[in-house]
Each structure stands twice: as C-alpha cells, then as structure tokens.
Coordinates of C-alpha atoms and ligand atoms in Angstrom, one line a residue:
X67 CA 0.0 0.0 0.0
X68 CA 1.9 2.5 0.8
X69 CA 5.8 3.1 -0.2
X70 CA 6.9 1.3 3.5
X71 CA 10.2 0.4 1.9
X72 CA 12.0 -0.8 5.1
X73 CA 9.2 -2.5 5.9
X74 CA 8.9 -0.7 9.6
X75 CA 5.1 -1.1 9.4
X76 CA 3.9 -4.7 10.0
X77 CA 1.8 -6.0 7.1
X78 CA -1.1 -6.7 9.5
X79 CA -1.2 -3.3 10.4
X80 CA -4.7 -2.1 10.3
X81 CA -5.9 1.7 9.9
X82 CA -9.3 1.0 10.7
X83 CA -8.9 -0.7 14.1
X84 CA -12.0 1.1 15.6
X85 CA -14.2 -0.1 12.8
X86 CA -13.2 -3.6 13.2
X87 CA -13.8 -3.4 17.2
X88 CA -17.2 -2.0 16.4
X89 CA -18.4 -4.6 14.1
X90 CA -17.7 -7.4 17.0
X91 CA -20.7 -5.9 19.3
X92 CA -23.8 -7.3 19.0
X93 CA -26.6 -4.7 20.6
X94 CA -29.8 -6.1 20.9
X95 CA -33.5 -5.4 22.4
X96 CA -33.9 -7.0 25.7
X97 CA -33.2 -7.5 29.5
X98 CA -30.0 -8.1 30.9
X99 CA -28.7 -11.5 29.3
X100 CA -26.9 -14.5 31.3
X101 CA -23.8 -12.6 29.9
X102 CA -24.3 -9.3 31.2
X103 CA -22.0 -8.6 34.1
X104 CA -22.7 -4.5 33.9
X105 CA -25.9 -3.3 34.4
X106 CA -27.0 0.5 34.1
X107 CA -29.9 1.5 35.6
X108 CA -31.3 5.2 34.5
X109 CA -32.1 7.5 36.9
X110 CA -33.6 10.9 36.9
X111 CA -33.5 13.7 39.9
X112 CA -36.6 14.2 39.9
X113 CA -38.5 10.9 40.2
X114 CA -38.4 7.7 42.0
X115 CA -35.6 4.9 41.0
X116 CA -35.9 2.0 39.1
X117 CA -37.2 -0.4 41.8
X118 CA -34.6 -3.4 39.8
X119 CA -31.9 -1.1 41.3
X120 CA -32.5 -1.9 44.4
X121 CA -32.1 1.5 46.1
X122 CA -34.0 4.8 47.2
X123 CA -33.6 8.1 46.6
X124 CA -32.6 8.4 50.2
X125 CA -29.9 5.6 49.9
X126 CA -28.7 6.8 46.6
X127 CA -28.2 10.5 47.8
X128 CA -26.4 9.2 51.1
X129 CA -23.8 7.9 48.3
X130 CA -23.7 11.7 47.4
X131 CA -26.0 10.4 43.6
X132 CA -28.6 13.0 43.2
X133 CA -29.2 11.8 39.1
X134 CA -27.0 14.6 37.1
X135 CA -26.9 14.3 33.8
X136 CA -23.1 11.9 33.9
X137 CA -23.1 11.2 37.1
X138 CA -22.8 7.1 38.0
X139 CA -22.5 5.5 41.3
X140 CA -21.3 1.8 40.7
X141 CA -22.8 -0.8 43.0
X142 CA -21.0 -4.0 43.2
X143 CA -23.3 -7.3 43.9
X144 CA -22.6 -10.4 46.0
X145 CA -22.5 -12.4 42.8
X146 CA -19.9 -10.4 41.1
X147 CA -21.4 -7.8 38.6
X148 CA -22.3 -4.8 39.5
X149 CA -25.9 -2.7 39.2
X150 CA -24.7 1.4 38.1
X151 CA -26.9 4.1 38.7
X152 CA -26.8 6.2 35.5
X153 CA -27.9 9.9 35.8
X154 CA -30.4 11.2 33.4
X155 CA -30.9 15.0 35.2
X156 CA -34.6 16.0 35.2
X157 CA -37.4 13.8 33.0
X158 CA -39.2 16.3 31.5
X159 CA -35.8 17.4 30.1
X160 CA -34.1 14.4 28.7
X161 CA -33.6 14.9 24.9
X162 CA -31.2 13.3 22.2
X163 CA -27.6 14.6 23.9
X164 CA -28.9 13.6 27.5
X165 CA -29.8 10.1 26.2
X166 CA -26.2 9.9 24.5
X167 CA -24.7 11.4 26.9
X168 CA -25.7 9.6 30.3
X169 CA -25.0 6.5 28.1
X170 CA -21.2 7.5 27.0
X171 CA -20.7 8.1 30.8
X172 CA -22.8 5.0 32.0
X173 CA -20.5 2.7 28.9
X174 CA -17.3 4.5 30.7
X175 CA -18.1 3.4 34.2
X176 CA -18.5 -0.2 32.6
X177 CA -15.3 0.2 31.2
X178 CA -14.2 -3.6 32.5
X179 CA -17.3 -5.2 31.3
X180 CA -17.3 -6.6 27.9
X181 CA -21.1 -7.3 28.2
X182 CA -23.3 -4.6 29.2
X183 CA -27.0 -3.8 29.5
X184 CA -28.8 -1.0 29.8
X185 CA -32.3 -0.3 31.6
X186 CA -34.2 2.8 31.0
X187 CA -38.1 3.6 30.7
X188 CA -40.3 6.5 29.3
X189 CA -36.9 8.3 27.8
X190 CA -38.5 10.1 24.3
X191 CA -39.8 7.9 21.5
X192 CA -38.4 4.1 21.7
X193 CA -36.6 4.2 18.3
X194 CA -35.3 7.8 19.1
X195 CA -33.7 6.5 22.2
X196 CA -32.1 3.2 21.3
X197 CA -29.8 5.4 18.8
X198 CA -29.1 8.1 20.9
X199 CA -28.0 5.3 23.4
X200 CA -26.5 3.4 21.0
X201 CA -24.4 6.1 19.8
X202 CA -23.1 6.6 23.4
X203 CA -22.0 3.9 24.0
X204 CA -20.4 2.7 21.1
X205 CA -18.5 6.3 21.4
X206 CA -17.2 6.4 24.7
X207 CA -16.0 2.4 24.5
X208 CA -13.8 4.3 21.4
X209 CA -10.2 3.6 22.6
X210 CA -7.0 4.0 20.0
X211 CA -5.1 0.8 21.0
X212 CA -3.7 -0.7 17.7
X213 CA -0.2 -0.1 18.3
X214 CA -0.1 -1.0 21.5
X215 CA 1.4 -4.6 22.5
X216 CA -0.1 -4.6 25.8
X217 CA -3.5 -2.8 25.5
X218 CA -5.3 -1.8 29.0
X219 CA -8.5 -1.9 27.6
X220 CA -11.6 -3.9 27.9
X221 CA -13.1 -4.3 24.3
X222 CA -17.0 -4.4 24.3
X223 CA -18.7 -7.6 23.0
X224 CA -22.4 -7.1 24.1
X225 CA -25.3 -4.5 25.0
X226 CA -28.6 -5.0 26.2
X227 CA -30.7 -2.1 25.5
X228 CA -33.9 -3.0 27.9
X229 CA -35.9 0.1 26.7
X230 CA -39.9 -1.4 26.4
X231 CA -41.2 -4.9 26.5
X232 CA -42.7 -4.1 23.3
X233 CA -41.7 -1.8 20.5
X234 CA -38.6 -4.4 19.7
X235 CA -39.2 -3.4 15.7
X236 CA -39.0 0.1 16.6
X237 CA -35.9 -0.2 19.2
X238 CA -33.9 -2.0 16.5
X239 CA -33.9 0.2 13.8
X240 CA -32.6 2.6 16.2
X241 CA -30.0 0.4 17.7
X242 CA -29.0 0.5 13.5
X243 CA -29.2 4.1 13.4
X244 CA -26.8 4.4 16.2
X245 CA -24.4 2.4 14.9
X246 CA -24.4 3.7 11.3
X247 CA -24.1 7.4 12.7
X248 CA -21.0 5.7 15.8
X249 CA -19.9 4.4 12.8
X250 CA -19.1 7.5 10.5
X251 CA -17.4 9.3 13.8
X252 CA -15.7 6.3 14.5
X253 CA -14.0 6.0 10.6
X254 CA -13.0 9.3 10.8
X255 CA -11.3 9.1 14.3
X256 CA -9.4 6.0 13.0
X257 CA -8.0 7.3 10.2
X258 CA -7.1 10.4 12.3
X259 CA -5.9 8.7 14.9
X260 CA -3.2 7.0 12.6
X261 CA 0.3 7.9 12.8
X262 CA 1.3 10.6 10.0
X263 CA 3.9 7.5 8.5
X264 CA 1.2 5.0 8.6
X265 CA -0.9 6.9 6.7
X266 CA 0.3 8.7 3.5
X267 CA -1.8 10.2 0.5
X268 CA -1.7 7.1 -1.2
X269 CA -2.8 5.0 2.0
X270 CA -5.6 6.9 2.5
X271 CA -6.7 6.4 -1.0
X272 CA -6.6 2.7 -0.8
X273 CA -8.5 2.7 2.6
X274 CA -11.3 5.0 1.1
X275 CA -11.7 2.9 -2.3
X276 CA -12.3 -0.4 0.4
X277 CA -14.9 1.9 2.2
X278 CA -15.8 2.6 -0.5
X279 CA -16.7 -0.8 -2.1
X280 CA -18.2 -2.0 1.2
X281 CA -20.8 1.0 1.9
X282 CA -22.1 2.2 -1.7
X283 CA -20.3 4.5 -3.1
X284 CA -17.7 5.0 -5.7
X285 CA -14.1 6.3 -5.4
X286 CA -11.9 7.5 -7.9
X287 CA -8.4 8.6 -6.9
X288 CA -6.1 11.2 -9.2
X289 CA -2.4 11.0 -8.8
X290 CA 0.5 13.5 -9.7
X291 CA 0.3 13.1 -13.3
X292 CA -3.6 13.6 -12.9
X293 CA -3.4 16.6 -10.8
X294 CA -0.9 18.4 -13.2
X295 CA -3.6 17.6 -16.6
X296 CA -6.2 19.3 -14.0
X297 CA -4.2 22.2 -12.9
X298 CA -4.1 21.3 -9.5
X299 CA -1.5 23.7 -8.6
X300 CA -2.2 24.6 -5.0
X301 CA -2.5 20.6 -3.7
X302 CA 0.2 19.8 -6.5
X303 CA 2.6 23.4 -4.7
X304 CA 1.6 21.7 -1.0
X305 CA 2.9 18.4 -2.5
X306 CA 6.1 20.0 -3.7
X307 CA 8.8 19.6 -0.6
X308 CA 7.1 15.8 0.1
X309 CA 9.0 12.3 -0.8
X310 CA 5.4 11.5 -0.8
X311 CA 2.6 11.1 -3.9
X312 CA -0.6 13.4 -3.5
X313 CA -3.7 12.3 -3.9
X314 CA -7.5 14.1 -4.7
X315 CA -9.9 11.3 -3.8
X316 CA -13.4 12.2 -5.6
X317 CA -16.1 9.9 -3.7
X318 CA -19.7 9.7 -5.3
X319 CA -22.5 8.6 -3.6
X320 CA -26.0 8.2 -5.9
X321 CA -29.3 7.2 -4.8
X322 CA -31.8 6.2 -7.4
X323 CA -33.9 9.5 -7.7
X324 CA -31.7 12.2 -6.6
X325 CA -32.9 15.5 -5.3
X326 CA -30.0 17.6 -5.3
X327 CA -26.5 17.5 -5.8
X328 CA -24.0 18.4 -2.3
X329 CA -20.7 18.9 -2.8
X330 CA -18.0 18.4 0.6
X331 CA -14.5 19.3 0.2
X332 CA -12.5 17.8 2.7
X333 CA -8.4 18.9 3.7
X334 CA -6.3 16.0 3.7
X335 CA -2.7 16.9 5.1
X336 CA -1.6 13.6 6.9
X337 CA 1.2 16.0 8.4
X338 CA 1.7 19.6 8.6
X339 CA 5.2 20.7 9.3
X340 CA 4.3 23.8 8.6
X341 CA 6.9 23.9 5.7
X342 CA 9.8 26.5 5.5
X343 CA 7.7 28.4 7.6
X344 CA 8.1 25.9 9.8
X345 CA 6.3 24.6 13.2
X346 CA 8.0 24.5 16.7
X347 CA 8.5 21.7 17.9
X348 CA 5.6 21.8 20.9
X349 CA 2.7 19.9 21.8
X350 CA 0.6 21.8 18.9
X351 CA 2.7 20.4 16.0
X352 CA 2.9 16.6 17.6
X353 CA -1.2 17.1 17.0
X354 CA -0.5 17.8 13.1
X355 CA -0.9 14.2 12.2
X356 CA -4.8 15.1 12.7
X357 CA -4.8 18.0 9.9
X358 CA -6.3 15.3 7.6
X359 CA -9.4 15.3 10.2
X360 CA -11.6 17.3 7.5
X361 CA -11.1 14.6 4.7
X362 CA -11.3 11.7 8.0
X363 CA -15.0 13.5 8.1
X364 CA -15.9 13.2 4.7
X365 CA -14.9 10.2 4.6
X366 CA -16.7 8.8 7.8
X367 CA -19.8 10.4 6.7
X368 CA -20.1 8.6 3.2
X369 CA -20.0 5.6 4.9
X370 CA -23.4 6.3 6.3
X371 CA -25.2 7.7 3.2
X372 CA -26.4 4.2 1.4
X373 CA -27.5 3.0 5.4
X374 CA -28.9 6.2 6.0
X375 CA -31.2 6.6 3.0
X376 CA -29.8 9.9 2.1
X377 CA -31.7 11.3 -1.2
X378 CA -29.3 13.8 -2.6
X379 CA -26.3 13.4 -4.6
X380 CA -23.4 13.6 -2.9
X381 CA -19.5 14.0 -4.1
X382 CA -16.8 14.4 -1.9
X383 CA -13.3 15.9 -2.8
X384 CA -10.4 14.8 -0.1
X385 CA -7.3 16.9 -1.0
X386 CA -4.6 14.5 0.7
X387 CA -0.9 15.5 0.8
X388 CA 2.0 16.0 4.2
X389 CA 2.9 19.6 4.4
X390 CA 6.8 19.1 4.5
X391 CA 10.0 20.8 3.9
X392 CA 13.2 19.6 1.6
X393 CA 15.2 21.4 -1.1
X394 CA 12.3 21.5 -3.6
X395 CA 9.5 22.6 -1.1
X396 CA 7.3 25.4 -2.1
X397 CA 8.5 29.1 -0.9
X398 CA 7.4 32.2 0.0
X399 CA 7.1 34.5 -2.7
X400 CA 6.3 31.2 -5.2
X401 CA 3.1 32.1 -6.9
X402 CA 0.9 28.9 -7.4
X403 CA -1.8 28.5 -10.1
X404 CA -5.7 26.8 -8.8
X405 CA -7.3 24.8 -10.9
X406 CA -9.5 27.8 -12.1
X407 CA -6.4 29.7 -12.7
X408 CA -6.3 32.3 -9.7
X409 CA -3.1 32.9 -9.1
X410 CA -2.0 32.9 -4.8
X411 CA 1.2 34.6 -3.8
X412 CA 2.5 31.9 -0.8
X413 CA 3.3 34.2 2.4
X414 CA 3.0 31.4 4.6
X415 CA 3.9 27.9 3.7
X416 CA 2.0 27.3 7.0
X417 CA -1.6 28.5 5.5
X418 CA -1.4 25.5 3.6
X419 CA -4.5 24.0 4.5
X420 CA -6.4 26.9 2.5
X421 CA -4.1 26.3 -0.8
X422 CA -4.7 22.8 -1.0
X423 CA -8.8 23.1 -0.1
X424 CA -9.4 26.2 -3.2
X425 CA -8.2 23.3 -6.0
X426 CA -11.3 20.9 -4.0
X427 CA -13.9 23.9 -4.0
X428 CA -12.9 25.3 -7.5
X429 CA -13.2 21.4 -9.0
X430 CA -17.1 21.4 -7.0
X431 CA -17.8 24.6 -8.7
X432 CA -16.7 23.6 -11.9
X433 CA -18.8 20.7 -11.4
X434 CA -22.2 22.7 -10.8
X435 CA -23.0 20.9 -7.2
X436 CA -26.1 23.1 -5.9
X437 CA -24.2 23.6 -2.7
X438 CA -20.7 22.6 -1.6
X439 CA -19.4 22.6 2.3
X440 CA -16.2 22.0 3.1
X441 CA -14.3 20.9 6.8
X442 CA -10.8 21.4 7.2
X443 CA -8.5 21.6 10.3
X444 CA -7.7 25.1 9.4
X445 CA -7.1 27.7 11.9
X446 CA -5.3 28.0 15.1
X447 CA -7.0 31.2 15.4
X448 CA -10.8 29.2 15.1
X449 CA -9.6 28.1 18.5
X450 CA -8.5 31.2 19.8
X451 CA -11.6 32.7 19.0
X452 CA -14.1 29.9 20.1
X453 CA -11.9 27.8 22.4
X454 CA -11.7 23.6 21.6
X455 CA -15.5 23.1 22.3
X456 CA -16.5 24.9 19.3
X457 CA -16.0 24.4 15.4
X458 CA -16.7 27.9 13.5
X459 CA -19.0 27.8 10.6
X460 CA -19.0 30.4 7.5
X461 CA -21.3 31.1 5.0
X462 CA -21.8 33.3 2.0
X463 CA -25.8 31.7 2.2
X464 CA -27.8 32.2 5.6
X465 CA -30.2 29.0 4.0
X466 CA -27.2 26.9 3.7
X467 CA -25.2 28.2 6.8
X468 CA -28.6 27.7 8.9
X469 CA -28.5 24.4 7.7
X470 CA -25.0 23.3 8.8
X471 CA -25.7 24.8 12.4
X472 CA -29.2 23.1 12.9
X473 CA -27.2 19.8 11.4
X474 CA -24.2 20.2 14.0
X475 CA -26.8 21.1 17.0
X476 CA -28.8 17.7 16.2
X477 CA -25.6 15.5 16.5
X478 CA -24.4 17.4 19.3
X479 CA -21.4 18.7 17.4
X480 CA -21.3 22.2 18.7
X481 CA -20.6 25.1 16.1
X482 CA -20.9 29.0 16.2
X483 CA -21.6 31.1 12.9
X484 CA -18.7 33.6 12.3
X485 CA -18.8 36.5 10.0
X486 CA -17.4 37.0 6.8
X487 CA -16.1 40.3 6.6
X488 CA -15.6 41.1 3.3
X489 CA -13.5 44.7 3.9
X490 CA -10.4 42.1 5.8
X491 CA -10.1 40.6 2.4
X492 CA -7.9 44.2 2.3
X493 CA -5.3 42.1 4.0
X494 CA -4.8 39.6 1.3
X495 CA -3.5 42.1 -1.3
X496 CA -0.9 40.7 -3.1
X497 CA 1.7 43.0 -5.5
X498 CA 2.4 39.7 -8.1
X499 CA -0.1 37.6 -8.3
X500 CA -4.7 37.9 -7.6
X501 CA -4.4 37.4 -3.5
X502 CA -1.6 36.0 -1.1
X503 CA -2.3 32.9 1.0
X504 CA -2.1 34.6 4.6
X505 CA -3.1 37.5 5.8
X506 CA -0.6 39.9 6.2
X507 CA -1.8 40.8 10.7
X508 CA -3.0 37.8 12.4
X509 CA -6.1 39.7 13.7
X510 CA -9.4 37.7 12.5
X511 CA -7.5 34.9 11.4
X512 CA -10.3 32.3 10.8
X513 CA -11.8 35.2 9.0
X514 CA -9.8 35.8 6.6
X515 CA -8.8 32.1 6.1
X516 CA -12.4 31.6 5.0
X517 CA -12.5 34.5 2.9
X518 CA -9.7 32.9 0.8
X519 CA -11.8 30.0 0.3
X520 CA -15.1 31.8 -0.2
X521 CA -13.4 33.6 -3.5
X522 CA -12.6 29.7 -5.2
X523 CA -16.7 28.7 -4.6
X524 CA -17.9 31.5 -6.7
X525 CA -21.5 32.0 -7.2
X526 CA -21.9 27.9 -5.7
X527 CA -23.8 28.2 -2.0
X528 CA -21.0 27.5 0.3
X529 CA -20.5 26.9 3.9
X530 CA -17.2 26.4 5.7
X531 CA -16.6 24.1 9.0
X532 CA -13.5 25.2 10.7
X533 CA -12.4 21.8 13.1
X534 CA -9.2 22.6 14.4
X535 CA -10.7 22.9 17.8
X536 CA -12.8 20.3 18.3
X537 CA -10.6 17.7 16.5
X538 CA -9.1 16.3 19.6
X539 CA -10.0 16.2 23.1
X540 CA -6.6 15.6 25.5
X541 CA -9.0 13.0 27.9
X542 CA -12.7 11.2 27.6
X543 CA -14.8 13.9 27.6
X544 CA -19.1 11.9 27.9
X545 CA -18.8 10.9 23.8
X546 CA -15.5 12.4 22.6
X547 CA -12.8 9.6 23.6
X548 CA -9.3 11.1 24.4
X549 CA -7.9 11.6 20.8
X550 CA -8.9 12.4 17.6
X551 CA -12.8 12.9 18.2
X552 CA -14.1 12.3 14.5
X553 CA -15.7 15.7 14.6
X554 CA -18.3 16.8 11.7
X555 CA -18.7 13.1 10.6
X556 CA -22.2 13.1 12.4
X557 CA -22.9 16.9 11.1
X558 CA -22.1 15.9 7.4
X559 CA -24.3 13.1 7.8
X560 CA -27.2 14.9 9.0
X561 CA -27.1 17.8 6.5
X562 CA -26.9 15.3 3.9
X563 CA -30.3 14.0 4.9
X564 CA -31.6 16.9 5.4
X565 CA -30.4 18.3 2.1
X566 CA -32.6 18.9 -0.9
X567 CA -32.1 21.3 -3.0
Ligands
LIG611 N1 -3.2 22.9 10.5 C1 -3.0 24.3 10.9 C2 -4.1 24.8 11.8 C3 -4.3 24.1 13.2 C4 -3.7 24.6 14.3 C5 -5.1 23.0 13.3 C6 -3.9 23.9 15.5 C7 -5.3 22.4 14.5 C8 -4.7 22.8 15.6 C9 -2.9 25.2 9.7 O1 -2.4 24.7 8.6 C10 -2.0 26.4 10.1 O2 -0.9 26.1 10.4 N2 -2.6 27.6 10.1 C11 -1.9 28.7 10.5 C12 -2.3 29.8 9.5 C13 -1.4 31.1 9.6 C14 0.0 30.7 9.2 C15 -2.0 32.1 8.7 C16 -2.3 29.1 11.9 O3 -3.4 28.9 12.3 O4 -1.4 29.6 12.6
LIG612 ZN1 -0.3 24.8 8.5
LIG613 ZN1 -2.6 22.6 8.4

C-alpha cells in the first residue's frame, strides 16, 4: 500500500482498528442476558428509581448520587457484577444529547465489562432512544489501541438495551441508526488517529476505495500526473517539498432518484510541518498528524449515506498530501496556479491548508454541485476565538449556513456562525499575483482564512466548518474519547439527509 520500503510497518497493520472493534458488538433489544456482568440502571433527579436497582432516593443520595446528567455510582453485587446508577438530570428534560450522553458516561463506568446492558423507561420515542443510546455507547468504548502490544482496555462484545417490553421493531432500527451514525465518527477518528507514516496520501486512497466498495459509493483517486492535466497547482505546490505522492480522492455517492447535488471538500494533510515556515517543535505540531481530520469526516460520513437513505447526490473531494519541507519545497514569494487559474502569492507555507482546499472547491464549482461545504482543520485562530468546544461555521448563504448549524446542533457537534467580513479581504492584497495565502496581521484569522476560500466557490452556496478545535479532546470527555474525536462526521451526515435542494 503504501511506499513502506523498510518494511517498519507490519503488514497486518490495520488503519481502521476502531471499525473492526465496532463490528464485534452485537446490541440487541432485551433485559440483561446470562452474559451481562454490567448493568445500568437510569435514573432521573426528579423521580423515583428504578425499583430493579435496588435502592431509594434516600440511599442513593447518602452515596452523594442525586441523578445529574453523567453522574454514575457503581454498586457492586454479592454475585460479582455490578448494578450502576446512571444519571439522566430532570425527566421532562431528557432529549437526544442527554440520552447519549448519560450513556457515554454509563458505557465509561462499565469500562471492565465486555457485556453490558442498559435499563431505561419513558426516555423520548423508543426508536429515538435506542440510537441516541446506541451512539453513546459505542462512542465512549472508542479507545485508539492498535499499536499497542499490551493494551489496557476492555473491548466491548455485548449491549442490552432494555428500553420497552414491546416496540422491539421500533428499538432496532434505532440500535441501526446508532451504529451507522457511531460508525461514521468512529472511521474518521481512525483514520485520524493513525500515525502521519502510517498513513500517506496514497494509504488513505486505498483505505477509502475499500470503504468505498463496502458501503455504496464510488471512489476515484487522481495521482500526480492527474493533478498536473487538471491544474491542481495549489494541492500539487503543497505536495512540492514531500517524498510522498498526493492524492485528490473524488467519492460519489448516488441514490436512485436524486434530489440535489451536495458537494464536501475535505483537507487532507496527513502532516503539517508547517513547511519552510516551519512549526516549533511543541505539543501543537505533535497534534498535526490530525490536519487530515476534515477529509477523516468526509470520509466517515459517506459511509453512512447508502445505510442512511440519504436522497441527494453527494461528491466528496479529499485533497490528501504532508505539508513538508526539503530542497524543492514550495517558498514564500512562489506564486501557485488553482485549478480555475487564480493565481495565490505563498506568504505562509504554514496557510497551507487553504491552498490545498481552493483546487477541491474550484473542482465542485466547476462541477455545478447546488451547494458545496467544506471541513478542514484550518485555523489555530478558530480556536483562539471559540476555544476547543467549538468548530466555526461560515457562509456566503444564511439557508445553507442555517443548515449546517441546525445539522451540528442535532448531533451534538457544537458550532458557532462567524462572519465573513468582506472589507479584511484588504489584507490579502498581493503585488504579483490575484491574493496572497495569509493575511498579512494575524487579527481575525479564521476570517480571513475563509475568505480565501469563499473567492474559489464563486456564485456555488458555500459553507465552511473550521475543526481545528474540536478535532481532539486531551481525555474522555461523555462521547468524545481522548484523541482524535471524529468531529463533523455526524454533522455531514445529518445535513446530507436533510439536504434537498
Ligand atoms: N493545521 C494548521 C491549523 C491548526 C492549528 C489545526 C492547531 C489544528 C490545531 C494550519 O495549517 C495552520 O498552520 N494555520 C496557520 C495559519 C497562519 C499561518 C495564517 C495558523 O493557524 O497559525
Ligand atoms: Zn499549516
Ligand atoms: Zn494545516
């Protein structure tokens, strides 16, 4: 697969570890089984317990449990399992991120059971709830282990979901729905999870074709040669310092009627060095093997659009290279060519993210999608501005930009909508070429990164997800496992379905 020529990476090597672990659980309808030996119990603050727990009010609160939203209290039984009291916060207010939530923490206080179950009554609709759970728990058992000889982690095998005696249809189409949405997420934090050396250009095109083939849709990869008859001159000026081949991956998804086409442009740099403008060496740059987590989105995301029924169209552009440095890497002052022939003036070999993604949104335009969004990892000032909680969204279309919020709020990806303030665009002036890649102050600096991308979409709708933030959480936070959190898989999803233009 990939060049490996010292062979250094065992041929076994798998960069889809989490998607293997999550196809060994079974989660079914039903009561605890004679396998279970973790049992949650929900409970809310405001009503009586479960009587199958075993405990009042008053006992529970004597153990300091007053049923917060993630709080557990583990209970361990004469025979050896143990009964956890799961925290759903008040009933009347349990909706879709409770329900996932109280189950990520519930699945993390189970973390030394294999075989789980989980008891819960009059929590929303019964379909509604066995995803939400679903997708809890499959997210918080999320653990990044495949290089690890030794690993200190209990993989999950089995989950009860004991939600009513009698909607089983109901409850397992949403166990299904949980695990296609887990599912996306859990794709993309694999694949940015892998080391930057496991995990080249070409890799990733390999890995996506196999995705590809086993959820319904078609890839198509373009190499150098490709990318030079296309013009690709900002992924092809990224490329230039890298012993590495780029790659543009084009992923098609198409139902049978199709309303609508969406386009999603994902950025792809398995690496970023920064280039002659060059990283330090801190804990920021050891993160930059995840500035491929906007292309690990797209990428999780089509694997849900067959399952999910999306209707729309959907193509995805992932613009894969490292961002490195060597005797031929691109400069400052080189003047690179997009593929719809603006010319960028390179003040920053470090804005590279932007030079690589306005070759992806000028191909989508070119194309005529009726909308295109794209993701990227692409501003340390997004998370300056918003902190790591938050990804910021841009668009030049309210309709479309209202979409990708209401999309990120159902999935429980937060997002805030920034501004595009077209008289910073001053700041881009270049004296050789039609713009410069950075900004020549740092002030607005998400800004004016998406106003460089704004220009390559043209008259297309266009909405811009800025990830760098909430790419990575340092520990388990309820659903995001400590690592790469596979953040905008679940929006991408949703705004696919919701999509028709
Ligand atoms: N990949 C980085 C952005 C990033 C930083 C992502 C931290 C995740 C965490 C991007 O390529 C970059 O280096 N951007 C520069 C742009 C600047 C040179 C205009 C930045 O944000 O400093
Ligand atoms: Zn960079
Ligand atoms: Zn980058």
């Amino acid at each position: 697969m990939s060049r490996n020529p010292a062979k250094l990476i065992p041929t076994d090597f798998s960069q889809l570890p989490g998607l293997d672990a999550l196809e060994a659980v079974t989660i079914k309808a039903g009561g605890p089984s004679k396998k279970t030996t973790a049992t949650g119990y929900a409970v809310t603050s405001d009503q009586m317990p479960p009587r199958s727990l075993g405990l009042s009010r008053d006992a529970l609160e004597k153990h300091r449990f007053d049923g917060e939203v993630g709080q557990t209290l583990v209970l361990a039984q004469e025979d050896g399992t143990v009964k956890i009291a799961v925290g759903l916060g008040r009933a009347e207010e349990v909706d879709a991120n409770v329900l996932r939530d109280s189950a990520a923490a519930f699945a993390r206080a189970a973390a030394d059971h294999s075989d789980i179950a989980f008891v819960i009554s009059d929590a929303l609709e019964e379909e509604d709830a066995a995803r939400f759970l679903t997708e809890g728990i499959l997210l918080a058992r999320y653990r990044y282990v495949e290089l690890k000889n030794e690993p200190k982690h209990t993989a999950l095998s089995s989950v009860m979901l004991d939600i009513s005696a009698t909607k089983s249809r109901e409850i397992a189409s949403g166990i299904n729905k949980g695990k296609v949405a887990a599912r996306a997420t859990i794709v993309a934090r694999d694949l940015t999870n892998t080391p930057p050396g496991h995990l080249t250009a070409t890799d990733f095109a390999e890995v996506v074709k196999t995705l590809g083939r086993k959820y319904g849709f078609d890839v198509k990869s373009f190499d150098k040669a490709a990318l030079i008859k296309m013009g690709c001159g900002g992924l092809l000026g990224v490329n230039r310092g890298s012993a590495e081949e780029p790659r543009l991956i084009k992923l098609h998804y198409r139902p049978r009627k199709a309303i609508g086409h969406l386009g999603i442009v994902g950025k792809g740099i398995t690496y970023d060095s920064g280039g002659i403008s060059l990283k330090p060496s801190d804990p920021m740059h050891l993160l930059m093997k995840m500035d491929m987590g906007g292309a690990g989105a797209v990428t999780g995301a089509f694997t849900a659009l067959a399952d999910a029924g999306v209707s729309c169209e959907v193509t995805g552009w992932l613009m894969c290279t490292d961002n490195m440095i060597s005797g031929d890497a691109y400069r400052l002052g080189d003047v690179l060519v997009a593929a719809d022939g603006t010319t960028v003036e390179i003040t920053n070999t470090d804005a590279e993210g932007r030079v690589v993604m306005m070759d992806g949104l000028a191909l989508a335009h070119q194309e005529h999608v009726d909308a295109v969004v794209d993701i990227a990892t692409l501003t340390g000032a997004s998370i300056v501005a918003l902190g790591e909680k938050y990804a910021a969204v841009f668009s030049n279309s309210d309709q479309l930009g209202d979409m990708v919020v209401e999309s990120a709020h159902a999935v429980d990806e937060p997002v805030w909508h920034l501004p595009l303030e077209q008289s910073y665009r001053k700041n881009m002036q270049s004296k050789v070429a039609d713009m410069t890649n950075a900004a020549s102050n740092r002030f607005g600096g998400a800004i004016t990164a998406a106003l460089f991308l704004e220009h390559f979409a043209g008259d297309t709708p266009w909405a811009h997800i800025d990830i760098a933030g909430p790419m990575q959480v340092d520990k388990d936070d309820l659903w995001r496992s400590g690592g790469a959190t596979g953040f905008g898989a679940r929006t991408l999803v949703e705004l696919a379905k919701n999509f028709n233009a």
